[in-house]
Amino acid sequence: MSNRLGRSALFAGLSLGELKIVEGFMHDRRYLAGEVVFDEREEGQALYVIASGSVLICRQGQADRPIARLGSGDFFGELALLDDSPRSAQARAADTTEIAVLFRGDFERLLQSHAHIASHIAIALARHLGQRLRLMVAGNGATG
């Protein structure tokens, strides 16, 4: 799994040893095509990293018009590491998909035991969220 984690921008720059440490805090899940990873409005409890396969992100009632299709190395659900806000969309496996899951409690334990690794991940998350915000602002014609 550490090889697959290393393909994600979330873990870029971590050594193989550090990836193995992170891997020890993650949980492997397998989803079949069409299986729901989480539903819109559900309480967020984890971050998901796609190891193989793909995931569709959809709004309620719009399953035929996905917001995004994510593939190997992509991650989603990252806000769940920060707060208890409900999910803003549904995540559903587009095909047989393997996902590494990092629950908030496990991230907090990683922060306590390996602060430098957890802070690296937190900075990568902040950069990702900042980039997404800039894209949203640019898409609305606003300046930032």
PDB file of C-alpha atoms in Angstrom:
ATOM      1  CA  MET A   1       0.000   0.000   0.000  1.00  0.00           C
ATOM      2  CA  SER A   2       2.832   2.477   0.726  1.00  0.00           C
ATOM      3  CA  ASN A   3       3.667   2.550  -2.983  1.00  0.00           C
ATOM      4  CA  ARG A   4       0.074   3.500  -3.746  1.00  0.00           C
ATOM      5  CA  LEU A   5      -0.021   6.106  -0.981  1.00  0.00           C
ATOM      6  CA  GLY A   6       3.107   7.681  -2.429  1.00  0.00           C
ATOM      7  CA  ARG A   7       1.251   8.371  -5.690  1.00  0.00           C
ATOM      8  CA  SER A   8      -1.134  10.722  -3.903  1.00  0.00           C
ATOM      9  CA  ALA A   9      -0.274  14.433  -3.742  1.00  0.00           C
ATOM     10  CA  LEU A  10      -1.356  14.235  -0.112  1.00  0.00           C
ATOM     11  CA  PHE A  11       1.736  12.197   0.754  1.00  0.00           C
ATOM     12  CA  ALA A  12       4.209  13.631  -1.773  1.00  0.00           C
ATOM     13  CA  GLY A  13       7.583  14.228  -0.173  1.00  0.00           C
ATOM     14  CA  LEU A  14       7.210  11.600   2.546  1.00  0.00           C
ATOM     15  CA  SER A  15       9.921   8.941   2.695  1.00  0.00           C
ATOM     16  CA  LEU A  16       9.106   5.257   2.293  1.00  0.00           C
ATOM     17  CA  GLY A  17       9.531   4.839   6.053  1.00  0.00           C
ATOM     18  CA  GLU A  18       7.129   7.713   6.738  1.00  0.00           C
ATOM     19  CA  LEU A  19       4.609   6.260   4.258  1.00  0.00           C
ATOM     20  CA  LYS A  20       4.773   2.952   6.132  1.00  0.00           C
ATOM     21  CA  ILE A  21       4.032   4.798   9.383  1.00  0.00           C
ATOM     22  CA  VAL A  22       1.009   6.525   7.796  1.00  0.00           C
ATOM     23  CA  GLU A  23      -0.117   3.194   6.361  1.00  0.00           C
ATOM     24  CA  GLY A  24      -0.231   1.812   9.904  1.00  0.00           C
ATOM     25  CA  PHE A  25      -2.917   4.372  10.772  1.00  0.00           C
ATOM     26  CA  MET A  26      -5.048   3.708   7.681  1.00  0.00           C
ATOM     27  CA  HIS A  27      -7.748   1.128   7.033  1.00  0.00           C
ATOM     28  CA  ASP A  28      -8.220  -0.654   3.695  1.00  0.00           C
ATOM     29  CA  ARG A  29     -11.722  -0.802   2.254  1.00  0.00           C
ATOM     30  CA  ARG A  30     -13.017  -2.362  -0.961  1.00  0.00           C
ATOM     31  CA  TYR A  31     -16.161  -1.133  -2.707  1.00  0.00           C
ATOM     32  CA  LEU A  32     -18.034  -2.720  -5.595  1.00  0.00           C
ATOM     33  CA  ALA A  33     -19.355  -0.706  -8.542  1.00  0.00           C
ATOM     34  CA  GLY A  34     -22.301   1.430  -7.413  1.00  0.00           C
ATOM     35  CA  GLU A  35     -21.605   0.955  -3.709  1.00  0.00           C
ATOM     36  CA  VAL A  36     -21.892   4.138  -1.636  1.00  0.00           C
ATOM     37  CA  VAL A  37     -18.759   5.219   0.249  1.00  0.00           C
ATOM     38  CA  PHE A  38     -20.697   7.939   2.079  1.00  0.00           C
ATOM     39  CA  ASP A  39     -23.939   9.840   1.585  1.00  0.00           C
ATOM     40  CA  GLU A  40     -24.584  13.551   1.318  1.00  0.00           C
ATOM     41  CA  ARG A  41     -25.380  15.107   4.729  1.00  0.00           C
ATOM     42  CA  GLU A  42     -23.773  12.180   6.572  1.00  0.00           C
ATOM     43  CA  GLU A  43     -21.392  13.179   9.372  1.00  0.00           C
ATOM     44  CA  GLY A  44     -17.834  13.211   8.073  1.00  0.00           C
ATOM     45  CA  GLN A  45     -15.457  10.969   9.998  1.00  0.00           C
ATOM     46  CA  ALA A  46     -12.646  10.124   7.585  1.00  0.00           C
ATOM     47  CA  LEU A  47     -10.436  11.051   4.657  1.00  0.00           C
ATOM     48  CA  TYR A  48     -10.346   8.619   1.718  1.00  0.00           C
ATOM     49  CA  VAL A  49      -7.418   7.932  -0.637  1.00  0.00           C
ATOM     50  CA  ILE A  50      -8.168   5.927  -3.780  1.00  0.00           C
ATOM     51  CA  ALA A  51      -5.637   3.108  -4.189  1.00  0.00           C
ATOM     52  CA  SER A  52      -7.284   1.663  -7.325  1.00  0.00           C
ATOM     53  CA  GLY A  53     -10.540   2.111  -9.189  1.00  0.00           C
ATOM     54  CA  SER A  54     -12.591   5.290  -9.314  1.00  0.00           C
ATOM     55  CA  VAL A  55     -15.181   7.197  -7.308  1.00  0.00           C
ATOM     56  CA  LEU A  56     -18.005   9.465  -8.466  1.00  0.00           C
ATOM     57  CA  ILE A  57     -18.885  12.526  -6.396  1.00  0.00           C
ATOM     58  CA  CYS A  58     -22.573  13.445  -6.845  1.00  0.00           C
ATOM     59  CA  ARG A  59     -25.139  15.762  -5.309  1.00  0.00           C
ATOM     60  CA  GLN A  60     -28.359  14.283  -3.976  1.00  0.00           C
ATOM     61  CA  GLY A  61     -30.800  13.497  -6.779  1.00  0.00           C
ATOM     62  CA  GLN A  62     -28.158  14.089  -9.467  1.00  0.00           C
ATOM     63  CA  ALA A  63     -26.416  10.709  -9.641  1.00  0.00           C
ATOM     64  CA  ASP A  64     -26.506  10.892 -13.444  1.00  0.00           C
ATOM     65  CA  ARG A  65     -24.472  14.160 -13.388  1.00  0.00           C
ATOM     66  CA  PRO A  66     -21.394  13.625 -11.210  1.00  0.00           C
ATOM     67  CA  ILE A  67     -19.528  16.686  -9.929  1.00  0.00           C
ATOM     68  CA  ALA A  68     -16.252  14.775 -10.262  1.00  0.00           C
ATOM     69  CA  ARG A  69     -14.773  11.410 -11.129  1.00  0.00           C
ATOM     70  CA  LEU A  70     -11.719  10.645  -9.008  1.00  0.00           C
ATOM     71  CA  GLY A  71      -9.133   7.960  -9.681  1.00  0.00           C
ATOM     72  CA  SER A  72      -6.071   6.285  -8.254  1.00  0.00           C
ATOM     73  CA  GLY A  73      -4.044   8.630  -6.034  1.00  0.00           C
ATOM     74  CA  ASP A  74      -6.899  11.109  -5.611  1.00  0.00           C
ATOM     75  CA  PHE A  75      -8.311  11.803  -2.163  1.00  0.00           C
ATOM     76  CA  PHE A  76     -11.646  13.118  -0.917  1.00  0.00           C
ATOM     77  CA  GLY A  77     -13.550  13.752   2.296  1.00  0.00           C
ATOM     78  CA  GLU A  78     -10.629  15.749   3.682  1.00  0.00           C
ATOM     79  CA  LEU A  79     -12.761  18.235   5.628  1.00  0.00           C
ATOM     80  CA  ALA A  80     -13.730  15.393   7.973  1.00  0.00           C
ATOM     81  CA  LEU A  81     -10.247  15.548   9.494  1.00  0.00           C
ATOM     82  CA  LEU A  82     -11.001  19.111  10.593  1.00  0.00           C
ATOM     83  CA  ASP A  83     -14.599  19.151  11.807  1.00  0.00           C
ATOM     84  CA  ASP A  84     -17.909  17.300  12.159  1.00  0.00           C
ATOM     85  CA  SER A  85     -19.681  19.065   9.295  1.00  0.00           C
ATOM     86  CA  PRO A  86     -22.006  16.913   7.215  1.00  0.00           C
ATOM     87  CA  ARG A  87     -20.828  15.672   3.823  1.00  0.00           C
ATOM     88  CA  SER A  88     -21.632  18.080   0.996  1.00  0.00           C
ATOM     89  CA  ALA A  89     -22.089  15.316  -1.604  1.00  0.00           C
ATOM     90  CA  GLN A  90     -22.321  11.562  -2.038  1.00  0.00           C
ATOM     91  CA  ALA A  91     -19.267   9.458  -2.916  1.00  0.00           C
ATOM     92  CA  ARG A  92     -19.959   6.251  -4.836  1.00  0.00           C
ATOM     93  CA  ALA A  93     -17.642   3.654  -6.387  1.00  0.00           C
ATOM     94  CA  ALA A  94     -17.773   3.818 -10.195  1.00  0.00           C
ATOM     95  CA  ASP A  95     -16.200   0.368 -10.426  1.00  0.00           C
ATOM     96  CA  THR A  96     -14.457  -2.035  -8.068  1.00  0.00           C
ATOM     97  CA  THR A  97     -12.423   0.351  -5.941  1.00  0.00           C
ATOM     98  CA  GLU A  98      -9.856  -0.015  -3.180  1.00  0.00           C
ATOM     99  CA  ILE A  99      -9.605   2.882  -0.758  1.00  0.00           C
ATOM    100  CA  ALA A 100      -7.282   3.654   2.146  1.00  0.00           C
ATOM    101  CA  VAL A 101      -9.272   5.366   4.907  1.00  0.00           C
ATOM    102  CA  LEU A 102      -7.820   7.692   7.559  1.00  0.00           C
ATOM    103  CA  PHE A 103     -10.295   8.307  10.377  1.00  0.00           C
ATOM    104  CA  ARG A 104     -10.117  11.559  12.336  1.00  0.00           C
ATOM    105  CA  GLY A 105      -9.173   9.733  15.540  1.00  0.00           C
ATOM    106  CA  ASP A 106      -6.326   7.957  13.757  1.00  0.00           C
ATOM    107  CA  PHE A 107      -5.112  11.266  12.313  1.00  0.00           C
ATOM    108  CA  GLU A 108      -5.133  12.741  15.832  1.00  0.00           C
ATOM    109  CA  ARG A 109      -3.091   9.750  17.077  1.00  0.00           C
ATOM    110  CA  LEU A 110      -0.673  10.244  14.172  1.00  0.00           C
ATOM    111  CA  LEU A 111      -0.379  13.902  15.190  1.00  0.00           C
ATOM    112  CA  GLN A 112       0.485  12.900  18.766  1.00  0.00           C
ATOM    113  CA  SER A 113       2.999  10.203  17.863  1.00  0.00           C
ATOM    114  CA  HIS A 114       4.511  11.531  14.605  1.00  0.00           C
ATOM    115  CA  ALA A 115       3.810  15.269  14.532  1.00  0.00           C
ATOM    116  CA  HIS A 116       6.182  15.977  11.631  1.00  0.00           C
ATOM    117  CA  ILE A 117       4.348  13.487   9.380  1.00  0.00           C
ATOM    118  CA  ALA A 118       0.885  14.704  10.404  1.00  0.00           C
ATOM    119  CA  SER A 119       1.905  18.340   9.872  1.00  0.00           C
ATOM    120  CA  HIS A 120       3.201  17.450   6.399  1.00  0.00           C
ATOM    121  CA  ILE A 121      -0.216  15.950   5.594  1.00  0.00           C
ATOM    122  CA  ALA A 122      -2.036  18.952   7.117  1.00  0.00           C
ATOM    123  CA  ILE A 123      -0.002  21.366   4.971  1.00  0.00           C
ATOM    124  CA  ALA A 124      -0.754  19.292   1.852  1.00  0.00           C
ATOM    125  CA  LEU A 125      -4.465  19.413   2.767  1.00  0.00           C
ATOM    126  CA  ALA A 126      -4.316  23.192   3.255  1.00  0.00           C
ATOM    127  CA  ARG A 127      -2.660  23.626  -0.149  1.00  0.00           C
ATOM    128  CA  HIS A 128      -5.274  21.400  -1.770  1.00  0.00           C
ATOM    129  CA  LEU A 129      -8.151  23.312  -0.159  1.00  0.00           C
ATOM    130  CA  GLY A 130      -6.559  26.636  -1.133  1.00  0.00           C
ATOM    131  CA  GLN A 131      -6.224  25.499  -4.736  1.00  0.00           C
ATOM    132  CA  ARG A 132      -9.847  24.348  -4.796  1.00  0.00           C
ATOM    133  CA  LEU A 133     -10.974  27.692  -3.351  1.00  0.00           C
ATOM    134  CA  ARG A 134      -8.985  29.614  -5.978  1.00  0.00           C
ATOM    135  CA  LEU A 135     -10.585  27.521  -8.738  1.00  0.00           C
ATOM    136  CA  MET A 136     -14.057  28.176  -7.326  1.00  0.00           C
ATOM    137  CA  VAL A 137     -13.393  31.914  -7.106  1.00  0.00           C
ATOM    138  CA  ALA A 138     -11.975  31.981 -10.645  1.00  0.00           C
ATOM    139  CA  GLY A 139     -15.007  30.043 -11.895  1.00  0.00           C
ATOM    140  CA  ASN A 140     -17.317  32.684 -10.439  1.00  0.00           C
ATOM    141  CA  GLY A 141     -15.382  35.519 -12.056  1.00  0.00           C
ATOM    142  CA  ALA A 142     -14.202  36.939  -8.729  1.00  0.00           C
ATOM    143  CA  THR A 143     -10.623  37.940  -8.025  1.00  0.00           C
ATOM    144  CA  GLY A 144      -8.476  36.645  -5.188  1.00  0.00           C
TER     145      GLY A 144
END
